[in-house]
């Protein structure tokens, strides 16, 4: 028995006595309980309740590409002997990292997580494995409570 069938069975066990009235039906305003339960509407409601957000690493991929491009430019500038511009690219890489670290840390402190353990885990990761700041923005979407 799959999850939908269990959900359907649970709803069917809670019987409504009598009929419901509908102002939208012209011929017969009574709606039978079985018609409501067996409708596609209940199936879509079930899907909405149990829909989980999936992890999609968009920001992580953008960060990796950005840092690789900056590292490539830095290497080129080093080989051409333009030390000032090379230092500027390195500063941009570290600035990018610092901004992600601060954003992740503040976001973890401010937001409510679905599971309290996740908040502690992310704080631990950000403090002791600072590179995890690049992973946090993508995982944030699926772990934070939305009101």
Short mmCIF file of N, CA, C and O in Angstrom, two decimals, residues 18-88:
data_model
loop_
_atom_site.label_atom_id
_atom_site.label_comp_id
_atom_site.label_asym_id
_atom_site.label_seq_id
_atom_site.Cartn_x
_atom_site.Cartn_y
_atom_site.Cartn_z
N UNK A 18 -24.13 12.77 7.00
CA UNK A 18 -24.99 13.66 6.21
C UNK A 18 -24.32 14.14 4.94
O UNK A 18 -23.38 13.55 4.45
N UNK A 19 -24.84 15.23 4.42
CA UNK A 19 -24.36 15.80 3.16
C UNK A 19 -23.89 17.23 3.37
O UNK A 19 -24.28 17.89 4.33
N UNK A 20 -23.08 17.69 2.48
CA UNK A 20 -22.66 19.07 2.50
C UNK A 20 -23.44 19.82 1.43
O UNK A 20 -23.81 19.25 0.41
N UNK A 21 -23.67 21.09 1.62
CA UNK A 21 -24.39 21.90 0.64
C UNK A 21 -23.38 22.68 -0.20
O UNK A 21 -22.39 23.16 0.31
N UNK A 22 -23.68 22.80 -1.47
CA UNK A 22 -22.83 23.56 -2.37
C UNK A 22 -23.68 24.58 -3.10
O UNK A 22 -24.71 24.25 -3.67
N UNK A 23 -23.23 25.82 -3.10
CA UNK A 23 -23.96 26.86 -3.82
C UNK A 23 -23.61 26.86 -5.31
O UNK A 23 -24.23 27.56 -6.09
N UNK A 24 -22.63 26.06 -5.71
CA UNK A 24 -22.19 26.03 -7.10
C UNK A 24 -22.95 25.00 -7.94
O UNK A 24 -22.92 25.07 -9.16
N UNK A 25 -23.59 24.04 -7.30
CA UNK A 25 -24.30 23.01 -8.04
C UNK A 25 -25.74 23.45 -8.27
O UNK A 25 -26.45 23.78 -7.34
N UNK A 26 -26.19 23.41 -9.55
CA UNK A 26 -27.52 23.90 -9.88
C UNK A 26 -28.60 22.85 -9.65
O UNK A 26 -29.63 23.13 -9.06
N UNK A 27 -28.37 21.64 -10.14
CA UNK A 27 -29.42 20.61 -10.05
C UNK A 27 -29.60 20.09 -8.63
O UNK A 27 -30.69 20.04 -8.10
N UNK A 28 -28.52 19.66 -8.03
CA UNK A 28 -28.61 19.07 -6.71
C UNK A 28 -27.51 19.70 -5.86
O UNK A 28 -26.34 19.52 -6.14
N UNK A 29 -27.88 20.41 -4.82
CA UNK A 29 -26.90 21.12 -4.02
C UNK A 29 -26.18 20.22 -3.02
O UNK A 29 -25.23 20.63 -2.38
N UNK A 30 -26.64 18.98 -2.88
CA UNK A 30 -26.00 18.05 -1.93
C UNK A 30 -24.76 17.42 -2.56
O UNK A 30 -24.77 17.02 -3.71
N UNK A 31 -23.70 17.36 -1.76
CA UNK A 31 -22.46 16.72 -2.20
C UNK A 31 -22.23 15.53 -1.29
O UNK A 31 -22.16 15.67 -0.07
N UNK A 32 -22.09 14.36 -1.88
CA UNK A 32 -21.84 13.16 -1.08
C UNK A 32 -20.39 13.14 -0.62
O UNK A 32 -19.49 13.59 -1.33
N UNK A 33 -20.19 12.58 0.55
CA UNK A 33 -18.85 12.49 1.12
C UNK A 33 -17.93 11.67 0.21
O UNK A 33 -16.79 12.04 -0.03
N UNK A 34 -18.43 10.56 -0.32
CA UNK A 34 -17.61 9.70 -1.18
C UNK A 34 -17.16 10.44 -2.44
O UNK A 34 -16.04 10.22 -2.93
N UNK A 35 -18.00 11.29 -2.98
CA UNK A 35 -17.59 12.06 -4.17
C UNK A 35 -16.43 12.99 -3.86
O UNK A 35 -15.54 13.18 -4.67
N UNK A 36 -16.46 13.57 -2.68
CA UNK A 36 -15.36 14.46 -2.29
C UNK A 36 -14.07 13.69 -2.09
O UNK A 36 -13.02 14.07 -2.59
N UNK A 37 -14.13 12.59 -1.37
CA UNK A 37 -12.93 11.82 -1.03
C UNK A 37 -12.31 11.20 -2.26
O UNK A 37 -11.10 11.13 -2.39
N UNK A 38 -13.12 10.74 -3.18
CA UNK A 38 -12.59 10.07 -4.36
C UNK A 38 -12.22 11.02 -5.49
O UNK A 38 -11.81 10.59 -6.55
N UNK A 39 -12.34 12.30 -5.25
CA UNK A 39 -12.05 13.26 -6.31
C UNK A 39 -10.55 13.46 -6.49
O UNK A 39 -9.75 13.13 -5.61
N UNK A 40 -10.16 14.01 -7.63
CA UNK A 40 -8.76 14.31 -7.90
C UNK A 40 -8.25 15.41 -6.98
O UNK A 40 -7.07 15.49 -6.69
N UNK A 41 -9.15 16.25 -6.50
CA UNK A 41 -8.76 17.33 -5.61
C UNK A 41 -8.03 16.79 -4.38
O UNK A 41 -7.01 17.33 -3.97
N UNK A 42 -8.55 15.71 -3.80
CA UNK A 42 -7.92 15.14 -2.61
C UNK A 42 -6.53 14.60 -2.94
O UNK A 42 -5.62 14.69 -2.14
N UNK A 43 -6.36 14.06 -4.13
CA UNK A 43 -5.06 13.54 -4.54
C UNK A 43 -4.05 14.68 -4.64
O UNK A 43 -2.93 14.56 -4.17
N UNK A 44 -4.46 15.80 -5.22
CA UNK A 44 -3.55 16.93 -5.37
C UNK A 44 -3.25 17.57 -4.02
O UNK A 44 -2.14 18.05 -3.79
N UNK A 45 -4.21 17.58 -3.12
CA UNK A 45 -3.97 18.08 -1.77
C UNK A 45 -2.93 17.20 -1.07
O UNK A 45 -2.06 17.70 -0.37
N UNK A 46 -3.04 15.90 -1.27
CA UNK A 46 -2.07 14.98 -0.69
C UNK A 46 -0.67 15.25 -1.24
O UNK A 46 0.31 15.29 -0.51
N UNK A 47 -0.58 15.46 -2.54
CA UNK A 47 0.72 15.74 -3.15
C UNK A 47 1.31 17.03 -2.62
O UNK A 47 2.51 17.12 -2.37
N UNK A 48 0.48 18.06 -2.42
CA UNK A 48 0.97 19.34 -1.89
C UNK A 48 1.52 19.17 -0.48
O UNK A 48 2.54 19.72 -0.13
N UNK A 49 0.80 18.39 0.35
CA UNK A 49 1.23 18.20 1.74
C UNK A 49 2.57 17.50 1.82
O UNK A 49 3.39 17.81 2.67
N UNK A 50 2.78 16.52 0.97
CA UNK A 50 3.96 15.67 1.08
C UNK A 50 5.07 16.02 0.10
O UNK A 50 5.99 15.25 -0.08
N UNK A 51 4.94 17.17 -0.51
CA UNK A 51 5.97 17.57 -1.48
C UNK A 51 7.21 18.08 -0.74
O UNK A 51 7.11 18.91 0.15
N UNK A 52 8.35 17.54 -1.08
CA UNK A 52 9.59 17.97 -0.47
C UNK A 52 10.40 18.77 -1.48
O UNK A 52 10.43 18.44 -2.65
N UNK A 53 11.04 19.80 -0.97
CA UNK A 53 11.91 20.58 -1.85
C UNK A 53 13.20 19.82 -2.06
O UNK A 53 13.75 19.24 -1.13
N UNK A 54 13.69 19.85 -3.28
CA UNK A 54 14.91 19.13 -3.59
C UNK A 54 16.09 20.08 -3.55
O UNK A 54 15.96 21.27 -3.82
N UNK A 55 17.24 19.53 -3.25
CA UNK A 55 18.47 20.30 -3.21
C UNK A 55 18.95 20.56 -4.63
O UNK A 55 19.15 19.63 -5.40
N UNK A 56 19.09 21.83 -4.97
CA UNK A 56 19.61 22.22 -6.28
C UNK A 56 20.77 23.18 -6.05
O UNK A 56 20.56 24.30 -5.59
N UNK A 57 21.98 22.77 -6.35
CA UNK A 57 23.17 23.57 -6.00
C UNK A 57 23.47 24.71 -6.98
O UNK A 57 24.56 24.80 -7.51
N UNK A 58 22.52 25.60 -7.21
CA UNK A 58 22.73 26.69 -8.16
C UNK A 58 23.80 27.66 -7.68
O UNK A 58 24.72 28.00 -8.42
N UNK A 59 23.68 28.13 -6.45
CA UNK A 59 24.61 29.14 -5.93
C UNK A 59 26.02 28.55 -5.80
O UNK A 59 27.00 29.22 -6.10
N UNK A 60 26.10 27.30 -5.38
CA UNK A 60 27.40 26.64 -5.27
C UNK A 60 28.10 26.57 -6.62
O UNK A 60 29.29 26.88 -6.73
N UNK A 61 27.37 26.21 -7.66
CA UNK A 61 27.96 26.13 -9.00
C UNK A 61 28.43 27.50 -9.47
O UNK A 61 29.52 27.65 -10.03
N UNK A 62 27.62 28.53 -9.22
CA UNK A 62 28.01 29.90 -9.60
C UNK A 62 29.28 30.32 -8.85
O UNK A 62 30.19 30.90 -9.45
N UNK A 63 29.36 29.99 -7.56
CA UNK A 63 30.54 30.34 -6.77
C UNK A 63 31.79 29.62 -7.28
O UNK A 63 32.86 30.21 -7.37
N UNK A 64 31.64 28.35 -7.62
CA UNK A 64 32.79 27.59 -8.12
C UNK A 64 33.28 28.18 -9.44
O UNK A 64 34.49 28.39 -9.63
N UNK A 65 32.35 28.49 -10.34
CA UNK A 65 32.73 29.07 -11.63
C UNK A 65 33.40 30.43 -11.43
O UNK A 65 34.44 30.72 -12.03
N UNK A 66 32.81 31.27 -10.58
CA UNK A 66 33.38 32.60 -10.32
C UNK A 66 34.81 32.49 -9.78
O UNK A 66 35.72 33.18 -10.26
N UNK A 67 35.00 31.61 -8.79
CA UNK A 67 36.33 31.48 -8.19
C UNK A 67 37.33 30.88 -9.17
O UNK A 67 38.50 31.26 -9.17
N UNK A 68 36.90 29.93 -10.00
CA UNK A 68 37.81 29.37 -11.00
C UNK A 68 38.22 30.41 -12.04
O UNK A 68 39.39 30.47 -12.44
N UNK A 69 37.28 31.24 -12.46
CA UNK A 69 37.60 32.31 -13.41
C UNK A 69 38.59 33.29 -12.78
O UNK A 69 39.59 33.68 -13.40
N UNK A 70 38.33 33.69 -11.53
CA UNK A 70 39.24 34.61 -10.86
C UNK A 70 40.63 33.99 -10.65
O UNK A 70 41.65 34.67 -10.80
N UNK A 71 40.68 32.70 -10.33
CA UNK A 71 41.97 32.04 -10.19
C UNK A 71 42.71 31.95 -11.53
O UNK A 71 43.92 32.14 -11.59
N UNK A 72 41.97 31.70 -12.60
CA UNK A 72 42.58 31.67 -13.93
C UNK A 72 43.15 33.02 -14.32
O UNK A 72 44.26 33.12 -14.84
N UNK A 73 42.38 34.08 -14.04
CA UNK A 73 42.86 35.44 -14.33
C UNK A 73 44.10 35.74 -13.48
O UNK A 73 45.08 36.33 -13.97
N UNK A 74 44.08 35.33 -12.21
CA UNK A 74 45.22 35.55 -11.32
C UNK A 74 46.47 34.84 -11.85
O UNK A 74 47.56 35.41 -11.86
N UNK A 75 46.31 33.61 -12.29
CA UNK A 75 47.45 32.85 -12.82
C UNK A 75 48.00 33.54 -14.08
O UNK A 75 49.21 33.67 -14.25
N UNK A 76 47.10 34.00 -14.95
CA UNK A 76 47.54 34.69 -16.17
C UNK A 76 48.30 35.97 -15.82
O UNK A 76 49.37 36.26 -16.37
N UNK A 77 47.75 36.74 -14.87
CA UNK A 77 48.40 37.99 -14.48
C UNK A 77 49.76 37.73 -13.82
O UNK A 77 50.69 38.51 -13.98
N UNK A 78 49.87 36.62 -13.09
CA UNK A 78 51.15 36.26 -12.48
C UNK A 78 52.17 35.91 -13.56
O UNK A 78 53.34 36.31 -13.48
N UNK A 79 51.73 35.18 -14.60
CA UNK A 79 52.66 34.79 -15.66
C UNK A 79 53.10 35.97 -16.51
O UNK A 79 54.18 35.97 -17.08
N UNK A 80 52.24 37.00 -16.60
CA UNK A 80 52.59 38.20 -17.38
C UNK A 80 53.33 39.22 -16.50
O UNK A 80 53.78 40.24 -16.99
N UNK A 81 53.42 38.94 -15.22
CA UNK A 81 54.14 39.78 -14.27
C UNK A 81 53.40 41.08 -13.93
O UNK A 81 54.02 42.12 -13.72
N UNK A 82 52.06 41.03 -13.87
CA UNK A 82 51.26 42.17 -13.43
C UNK A 82 50.81 41.89 -11.99
O UNK A 82 49.69 41.47 -11.72
N UNK A 83 51.72 42.13 -11.07
CA UNK A 83 51.53 41.74 -9.67
C UNK A 83 50.38 42.50 -9.02
O UNK A 83 49.60 41.92 -8.26
N UNK A 84 50.23 43.80 -9.31
CA UNK A 84 49.16 44.57 -8.68
C UNK A 84 47.78 44.01 -9.05
O UNK A 84 46.92 43.83 -8.18
N UNK A 85 47.56 43.74 -10.32
CA UNK A 85 46.26 43.19 -10.75
C UNK A 85 46.05 41.78 -10.21
O UNK A 85 44.92 41.38 -9.91
N UNK A 86 47.14 41.02 -10.09
CA UNK A 86 47.05 39.69 -9.51
C UNK A 86 46.58 39.78 -8.06
O UNK A 86 45.70 39.04 -7.62
N UNK A 87 47.15 40.73 -7.31
CA UNK A 87 46.74 40.92 -5.92
C UNK A 87 45.28 41.35 -5.84
O UNK A 87 44.55 40.93 -4.94
N UNK A 88 44.85 42.17 -6.79
CA UNK A 88 43.45 42.61 -6.82
C UNK A 88 42.50 41.42 -7.02
O UNK A 88 41.47 41.32 -6.35
#
